[in-house]
């Protein structure tokens, strides 16, 4: 009887052994691939909606994206790196890619193009503090400005286009293979075209403009513009013509400029001061209230600031007599060849 019991127990153990299969333990994989598409299409006055094709538009090109991973609250940086591997999608947009290591958890991720000559970044240690800004124009530029333009306390250079990708609630679940993360980077910069009609434009040697009522910075984590105080922007103007003008004189001063943007619904003085220097060194200025200009359909829909006022530049003073006579009028006689011997001692 005891022998029978032992045989039955051995048979049961054999059944249990044959019904089990060896299973491989699966460990989480922290590897991930980050793909960021930089959207170049439909940027007003840059890649779409060009008002004046005679004027060069702002250029942008990037070979490096800086990537920051924050903790869930955004209070500190967990890791950072750079994406340099690039491809081009079917729409002509750059796609930057690279490998990252991410354990399961909640993150905030922020990326921006790193190679911008005029746009700088500060406060990157915290999500809420990271800010894009430009530098104030130097004293030499201030000295070249006069009149209404220098009433502004701070005048800044225009920013380069900054393409930012962000995700304030990135959740990475446990995964056993390589995870792919995809983000889109869009510009935080507004590009405007500004134009004013000019009479006697041929007498101008150079022209600039200072536009007030603009944001000085952008907090790129939350994508919010600085609203505490108005800033001014320094703009280089160019000579051109506008064939849309139904008048014999189609001459204009115009420019395409970048800005962190006008602050909506914030009361501030908004004007533009044009300054020109004639070939004779005479200074001319015209200041225009831009409040209504920014409310037009052209400004809201296309970011065109078309000023209908005509600015008449001073005509050079003709010397007395009308033929150049009188006053200091140096003349040079024809060359006369002389052959002389120069002694050398």
Tab-separated table of C-alpha atoms in Angstrom:
chain	number	residue	atom	x	y	z
A	1	UNK	CA	0.000	0.000	0.000
A	2	UNK	CA	2.815	2.357	0.850
A	3	UNK	CA	4.529	1.542	-2.424
A	4	UNK	CA	1.313	2.391	-4.339
A	5	UNK	CA	1.056	5.761	-2.565
A	6	UNK	CA	4.650	6.619	-3.529
A	7	UNK	CA	4.014	5.681	-7.155
A	8	UNK	CA	0.905	7.911	-7.310
A	9	UNK	CA	2.812	10.879	-5.823
A	10	UNK	CA	5.637	10.467	-8.358
A	11	UNK	CA	3.133	10.410	-11.220
A	12	UNK	CA	1.499	13.668	-9.968
A	13	UNK	CA	4.901	15.374	-9.699
A	14	UNK	CA	5.751	14.283	-13.232
A	15	UNK	CA	2.504	15.804	-14.557
A	16	UNK	CA	3.247	19.126	-12.816
A	17	UNK	CA	6.791	19.248	-14.213
A	18	UNK	CA	5.716	18.501	-17.779
A	19	UNK	CA	2.969	21.200	-17.634
A	20	UNK	CA	5.416	24.055	-16.760
A	21	UNK	CA	7.363	26.059	-19.377
A	22	UNK	CA	10.497	28.112	-18.802
A	23	UNK	CA	9.690	31.863	-19.081
A	24	UNK	CA	12.275	34.587	-19.769
A	25	UNK	CA	12.202	37.514	-17.326
A	26	UNK	CA	11.439	40.806	-19.210
A	27	UNK	CA	13.138	43.939	-17.827
A	28	UNK	CA	11.975	47.474	-18.677
A	29	UNK	CA	13.870	49.202	-21.481
A	30	UNK	CA	14.647	52.903	-20.922
A	31	UNK	CA	15.690	53.577	-24.496
A	32	UNK	CA	13.693	56.047	-26.594
A	33	UNK	CA	14.013	57.904	-29.886
A	34	UNK	CA	13.043	61.604	-29.927
A	35	UNK	CA	11.856	63.057	-33.262
A	36	UNK	CA	11.119	66.788	-33.479
A	37	UNK	CA	9.665	68.321	-36.640
A	38	UNK	CA	10.414	72.022	-37.187
A	39	UNK	CA	7.392	73.555	-38.889
A	40	UNK	CA	8.569	76.060	-41.510
A	41	UNK	CA	5.324	76.327	-43.468
A	42	UNK	CA	2.763	79.126	-43.221
A	43	UNK	CA	4.901	81.673	-41.378
A	44	UNK	CA	3.455	85.062	-42.425
A	45	UNK	CA	5.912	87.297	-44.321
A	46	UNK	CA	8.538	84.541	-44.313
A	47	UNK	CA	7.227	81.408	-46.017
A	48	UNK	CA	3.738	82.658	-46.890
A	49	UNK	CA	1.847	85.899	-47.483
A	50	UNK	CA	4.771	87.928	-48.864
A	51	UNK	CA	3.632	91.516	-49.545
A	52	UNK	CA	6.767	92.802	-51.282
A	53	UNK	CA	8.936	90.206	-52.963
A	54	UNK	CA	11.670	92.805	-53.597
A	55	UNK	CA	12.557	92.776	-49.882
A	56	UNK	CA	14.586	89.960	-48.340
A	57	UNK	CA	12.732	87.964	-45.684
A	58	UNK	CA	14.280	86.729	-42.407
A	59	UNK	CA	16.340	83.593	-42.876
A	60	UNK	CA	16.420	80.671	-40.511
A	61	UNK	CA	18.410	77.476	-40.495
A	62	UNK	CA	19.252	75.158	-37.656
A	63	UNK	CA	21.603	72.259	-37.210
A	64	UNK	CA	21.180	71.850	-33.453
A	65	UNK	CA	18.225	71.528	-31.082
A	66	UNK	CA	18.769	71.782	-27.351
A	67	UNK	CA	16.478	69.450	-25.359
A	68	UNK	CA	15.666	69.841	-21.651
A	69	UNK	CA	13.849	67.238	-19.546
A	70	UNK	CA	12.303	68.556	-16.326
A	71	UNK	CA	10.653	66.752	-13.447
A	72	UNK	CA	6.860	66.592	-13.305
A	73	UNK	CA	6.489	70.001	-11.633
A	74	UNK	CA	9.122	71.680	-13.812
A	75	UNK	CA	11.095	72.792	-10.762
A	76	UNK	CA	14.406	71.254	-11.852
A	77	UNK	CA	16.205	69.841	-14.872
A	78	UNK	CA	16.681	66.082	-14.854
A	79	UNK	CA	18.769	65.884	-18.020
A	80	UNK	CA	19.620	67.813	-21.157
A	81	UNK	CA	21.246	67.180	-24.487
A	82	UNK	CA	21.435	68.167	-28.138
A	83	UNK	CA	19.869	66.766	-31.290
A	84	UNK	CA	22.106	67.060	-34.353
A	85	UNK	CA	20.950	64.278	-36.660
A	86	UNK	CA	18.657	65.777	-39.281
A	87	UNK	CA	16.403	64.663	-42.109
A	88	UNK	CA	13.892	66.506	-44.292
A	89	UNK	CA	10.251	65.456	-44.549
A	90	UNK	CA	8.096	65.566	-47.691
A	91	UNK	CA	6.903	69.108	-46.861
A	92	UNK	CA	10.437	70.465	-46.646
A	93	UNK	CA	10.538	70.686	-42.849
A	94	UNK	CA	13.618	69.673	-40.912
A	95	UNK	CA	13.207	66.712	-38.567
A	96	UNK	CA	15.790	66.521	-35.782
A	97	UNK	CA	16.272	63.185	-34.054
A	98	UNK	CA	18.327	61.518	-31.371
A	99	UNK	CA	18.409	58.752	-28.757
A	100	UNK	CA	17.438	59.384	-25.129
A	101	UNK	CA	17.152	57.293	-21.952
A	102	UNK	CA	13.855	57.707	-20.093
A	103	UNK	CA	12.720	55.669	-17.120
A	104	UNK	CA	8.950	55.295	-16.685
A	105	UNK	CA	7.387	58.393	-15.165
A	106	UNK	CA	6.020	61.906	-15.743
A	107	UNK	CA	8.181	64.624	-17.325
A	108	UNK	CA	8.138	68.028	-18.916
A	109	UNK	CA	10.187	68.339	-22.104
A	110	UNK	CA	11.263	71.498	-23.908
A	111	UNK	CA	13.380	71.872	-27.058
A	112	UNK	CA	14.485	74.880	-29.101
A	113	UNK	CA	16.892	75.656	-31.939
A	114	UNK	CA	20.222	76.452	-30.351
A	115	UNK	CA	21.969	78.398	-33.122
A	116	UNK	CA	20.269	81.826	-33.021
A	117	UNK	CA	22.660	84.806	-33.267
A	118	UNK	CA	20.318	87.433	-31.755
A	119	UNK	CA	17.892	85.452	-29.579
A	120	UNK	CA	19.250	84.368	-26.196
A	121	UNK	CA	17.936	82.122	-23.410
A	122	UNK	CA	18.058	82.652	-19.639
A	123	UNK	CA	16.475	81.059	-16.558
A	124	UNK	CA	16.501	77.555	-18.011
A	125	UNK	CA	16.807	75.829	-14.621
A	126	UNK	CA	13.019	76.008	-14.142
A	127	UNK	CA	10.183	75.467	-16.610
A	128	UNK	CA	8.354	78.606	-15.527
A	129	UNK	CA	11.485	80.789	-15.730
A	130	UNK	CA	13.085	79.860	-19.038
A	131	UNK	CA	12.876	82.985	-21.199
A	132	UNK	CA	13.897	84.114	-24.685
A	133	UNK	CA	15.165	87.678	-25.059
A	134	UNK	CA	17.338	89.979	-27.174
A	135	UNK	CA	19.945	92.510	-26.168
A	136	UNK	CA	19.464	96.248	-25.943
A	137	UNK	CA	20.977	98.285	-28.759
A	138	UNK	CA	24.411	99.752	-27.924
A	139	UNK	CA	25.108	103.358	-27.029
A	140	UNK	CA	26.384	104.035	-30.548
A	141	UNK	CA	22.925	103.170	-31.937
A	142	UNK	CA	21.227	105.412	-29.395
A	143	UNK	CA	23.476	108.283	-30.482
A	144	UNK	CA	22.356	107.817	-34.088
A	145	UNK	CA	18.696	108.287	-33.068
A	146	UNK	CA	17.023	111.610	-32.387
A	147	UNK	CA	13.738	113.209	-31.406
A	148	UNK	CA	10.784	110.994	-30.511
A	149	UNK	CA	12.714	107.764	-31.038
A	150	UNK	CA	15.009	108.273	-28.041
A	151	UNK	CA	12.127	108.997	-25.684
A	152	UNK	CA	11.881	105.224	-25.234
A	153	UNK	CA	13.809	104.034	-22.210
A	154	UNK	CA	14.861	100.686	-23.716
A	155	UNK	CA	15.217	99.809	-27.406
A	156	UNK	CA	16.078	96.236	-28.372
A	157	UNK	CA	17.310	94.367	-31.413
A	158	UNK	CA	14.741	92.213	-33.205
A	159	UNK	CA	14.861	88.485	-32.358
A	160	UNK	CA	15.698	85.576	-34.633
A	161	UNK	CA	13.017	82.988	-35.224
A	162	UNK	CA	12.989	80.592	-32.268
A	163	UNK	CA	11.294	77.246	-32.908
A	164	UNK	CA	10.089	75.670	-29.676
A	165	UNK	CA	8.697	72.186	-29.010
A	166	UNK	CA	7.172	71.457	-25.626
A	167	UNK	CA	5.130	68.920	-23.686
A	168	UNK	CA	4.174	69.887	-20.144
A	169	UNK	CA	2.749	66.447	-19.324
A	170	UNK	CA	4.832	63.746	-20.949
A	171	UNK	CA	4.102	60.305	-19.497
A	172	UNK	CA	6.443	57.444	-20.278
A	173	UNK	CA	5.015	54.059	-19.376
A	174	UNK	CA	7.090	50.947	-18.769
A	175	UNK	CA	8.148	49.532	-22.121
A	176	UNK	CA	10.177	46.561	-23.235
A	177	UNK	CA	11.360	47.973	-26.552
A	178	UNK	CA	12.554	51.298	-27.945
A	179	UNK	CA	9.886	53.977	-27.501
A	180	UNK	CA	9.428	56.736	-30.101
A	181	UNK	CA	8.515	60.247	-28.962
A	182	UNK	CA	7.376	62.819	-31.534
A	183	UNK	CA	7.009	66.587	-31.057
A	184	UNK	CA	6.417	69.611	-33.316
A	185	UNK	CA	8.462	72.809	-32.986
A	186	UNK	CA	6.769	76.078	-33.969
A	187	UNK	CA	8.132	79.603	-33.998
A	188	UNK	CA	7.276	81.911	-31.088
A	189	UNK	CA	8.194	84.969	-33.211
A	190	UNK	CA	5.828	87.205	-35.190
A	191	UNK	CA	7.156	88.625	-38.470
A	192	UNK	CA	5.620	91.874	-39.763
A	193	UNK	CA	5.944	93.890	-42.939
A	194	UNK	CA	5.804	97.680	-42.443
A	195	UNK	CA	5.624	100.301	-45.203
A	196	UNK	CA	5.209	104.039	-45.544
A	197	UNK	CA	4.855	106.051	-48.764
A	198	UNK	CA	7.633	108.605	-49.323
A	199	UNK	CA	8.028	111.596	-51.588
A	200	UNK	CA	11.568	112.602	-52.657
A	201	UNK	CA	12.889	109.212	-51.565
A	202	UNK	CA	15.846	109.574	-53.917
A	203	UNK	CA	17.387	112.122	-51.549
A	204	UNK	CA	17.525	109.724	-48.568
A	205	UNK	CA	20.813	108.006	-47.818
A	206	UNK	CA	19.622	105.855	-44.877
A	207	UNK	CA	16.497	105.263	-42.817
A	208	UNK	CA	15.530	103.485	-39.604
A	209	UNK	CA	12.401	103.099	-37.486
A	210	UNK	CA	11.639	102.554	-33.807
A	211	UNK	CA	8.363	100.763	-33.004
A	212	UNK	CA	7.016	100.838	-29.444
A	213	UNK	CA	4.358	98.866	-27.564
A	214	UNK	CA	5.946	95.456	-28.061
A	215	UNK	CA	6.838	92.547	-25.808
A	216	UNK	CA	10.494	92.362	-24.801
A	217	UNK	CA	10.635	88.620	-23.982
A	218	UNK	CA	8.815	85.300	-24.188
A	219	UNK	CA	8.621	82.719	-21.395
A	220	UNK	CA	8.970	79.757	-23.732
A	221	UNK	CA	7.903	77.074	-21.244
A	222	UNK	CA	4.374	78.443	-20.943
A	223	UNK	CA	4.686	80.449	-24.210
A	224	UNK	CA	3.663	83.733	-22.572
A	225	UNK	CA	4.856	87.188	-23.578
A	226	UNK	CA	6.197	89.809	-21.222
A	227	UNK	CA	3.331	92.142	-20.328
A	228	UNK	CA	4.673	94.229	-17.474
A	229	UNK	CA	6.142	97.019	-19.551
A	230	UNK	CA	6.263	98.148	-23.146
A	231	UNK	CA	9.496	97.882	-25.090
A	232	UNK	CA	10.688	99.335	-28.386
A	233	UNK	CA	12.249	97.673	-31.405
A	234	UNK	CA	14.980	99.000	-33.702
A	235	UNK	CA	14.215	98.389	-37.405
A	236	UNK	CA	16.411	98.944	-40.450
A	237	UNK	CA	14.325	100.360	-43.331
A	238	UNK	CA	14.879	99.834	-47.060
A	239	UNK	CA	14.005	101.733	-50.207
A	240	UNK	CA	11.541	100.046	-52.539
A	241	UNK	CA	8.421	100.549	-54.666
A	242	UNK	CA	4.856	99.313	-54.288
A	243	UNK	CA	3.084	98.603	-57.572
A	244	UNK	CA	-0.248	98.394	-55.730
A	245	UNK	CA	-0.183	102.180	-55.212
A	246	UNK	CA	-2.492	103.894	-57.691
A	247	UNK	CA	-0.345	106.969	-58.054
A	248	UNK	CA	2.578	108.117	-60.135
A	249	UNK	CA	4.849	108.053	-57.105
A	250	UNK	CA	5.146	104.460	-55.917
A	251	UNK	CA	8.241	104.958	-53.740
A	252	UNK	CA	8.144	103.516	-50.231
A	253	UNK	CA	10.319	102.901	-47.213
A	254	UNK	CA	9.665	99.404	-45.922
A	255	UNK	CA	11.029	96.628	-43.780
A	256	UNK	CA	10.372	93.085	-42.616
A	257	UNK	CA	11.001	92.665	-38.910
A	258	UNK	CA	10.693	90.037	-36.175
A	259	UNK	CA	9.180	90.652	-32.769
A	260	UNK	CA	8.109	88.728	-29.679
A	261	UNK	CA	4.741	90.281	-30.472
A	262	UNK	CA	2.381	93.068	-29.630
A	263	UNK	CA	0.596	92.551	-26.315
A	264	UNK	CA	-3.152	92.427	-26.904
A	265	UNK	CA	-5.542	94.063	-24.446
A	266	UNK	CA	-2.729	95.765	-22.561
A	267	UNK	CA	-2.909	99.564	-22.612
A	268	UNK	CA	0.345	100.995	-23.920
A	269	UNK	CA	1.484	103.739	-26.226
A	270	UNK	CA	2.001	102.303	-29.676
A	271	UNK	CA	3.744	104.418	-32.276
A	272	UNK	CA	6.443	104.190	-34.902
A	273	UNK	CA	9.045	106.849	-35.543
A	274	UNK	CA	10.707	106.906	-38.951
A	275	UNK	CA	14.045	108.658	-39.267
A	276	UNK	CA	15.982	109.423	-42.440
A	277	UNK	CA	19.259	111.126	-43.229
A	278	UNK	CA	19.573	112.891	-46.549
A	279	UNK	CA	22.683	112.884	-48.693
A	280	UNK	CA	23.414	116.411	-47.476
A	281	UNK	CA	23.311	115.238	-43.876
A	282	UNK	CA	19.912	116.766	-43.139
A	283	UNK	CA	17.765	114.929	-40.590
A	284	UNK	CA	14.052	114.142	-41.107
A	285	UNK	CA	11.543	112.450	-38.796
A	286	UNK	CA	7.922	111.302	-38.899
A	287	UNK	CA	6.004	109.716	-35.992
A	288	UNK	CA	2.735	107.831	-36.536
A	289	UNK	CA	0.258	106.379	-34.043
A	290	UNK	CA	0.067	102.663	-34.883
A	291	UNK	CA	-2.867	101.691	-32.661
A	292	UNK	CA	-5.389	101.657	-35.517
A	293	UNK	CA	-2.901	100.112	-37.948
A	294	UNK	CA	-2.567	97.014	-35.745
A	295	UNK	CA	-6.361	96.617	-35.699
A	296	UNK	CA	-6.766	96.451	-39.486
A	297	UNK	CA	-7.533	93.209	-41.283
A	298	UNK	CA	-4.141	93.351	-42.998
A	299	UNK	CA	-2.391	93.493	-39.628
A	300	UNK	CA	-4.544	90.868	-37.906
A	301	UNK	CA	-4.726	88.365	-40.756
A	302	UNK	CA	-1.487	88.942	-42.651
A	303	UNK	CA	0.726	91.043	-40.336
A	304	UNK	CA	1.038	93.813	-42.907
A	305	UNK	CA	1.369	97.337	-41.497
A	306	UNK	CA	0.580	99.478	-44.535
A	307	UNK	CA	0.702	103.204	-43.707
A	308	UNK	CA	-1.164	105.383	-46.174
A	309	UNK	CA	0.380	108.666	-44.962
A	310	UNK	CA	2.869	110.223	-47.382
A	311	UNK	CA	6.139	111.333	-45.844
A	312	UNK	CA	7.754	114.164	-47.821
A	313	UNK	CA	11.511	114.354	-47.417
A	314	UNK	CA	13.273	117.729	-47.796
A	315	UNK	CA	14.686	118.594	-51.220
A	316	UNK	CA	18.391	119.554	-51.246
A	317	UNK	CA	19.017	123.302	-51.364
A	318	UNK	CA	20.173	124.418	-54.821
A	319	UNK	CA	23.219	126.739	-54.720
A	320	UNK	CA	22.599	130.427	-55.693
A	321	UNK	CA	22.365	130.998	-59.449
A	322	UNK	CA	20.918	127.555	-60.024
A	323	UNK	CA	24.013	126.459	-61.995
A	324	UNK	CA	26.406	125.830	-59.151
A	325	UNK	CA	27.852	129.374	-59.170
A	326	UNK	CA	28.737	131.303	-56.025
A	327	UNK	CA	29.977	130.010	-52.744
A	328	UNK	CA	32.773	127.525	-52.434
A	329	UNK	CA	32.940	125.696	-55.745
A	330	UNK	CA	36.345	124.046	-56.202
A	331	UNK	CA	37.488	123.202	-59.704
A	332	UNK	CA	40.395	121.118	-60.996
A	333	UNK	CA	42.267	122.039	-64.186
A	334	UNK	CA	43.274	119.480	-66.768
A	335	UNK	CA	46.458	117.504	-66.077
A	336	UNK	CA	49.675	119.009	-67.484
A	337	UNK	CA	52.616	116.675	-68.028
A	338	UNK	CA	55.999	118.013	-66.823
A	339	UNK	CA	59.333	116.297	-67.258
A	340	UNK	CA	61.816	117.218	-64.519
A	341	UNK	CA	64.957	115.682	-63.104
A	342	UNK	CA	64.831	114.827	-59.419
A	343	UNK	CA	68.297	114.885	-57.838
A	344	UNK	CA	69.041	112.105	-55.356
A	345	UNK	CA	71.889	112.760	-52.920
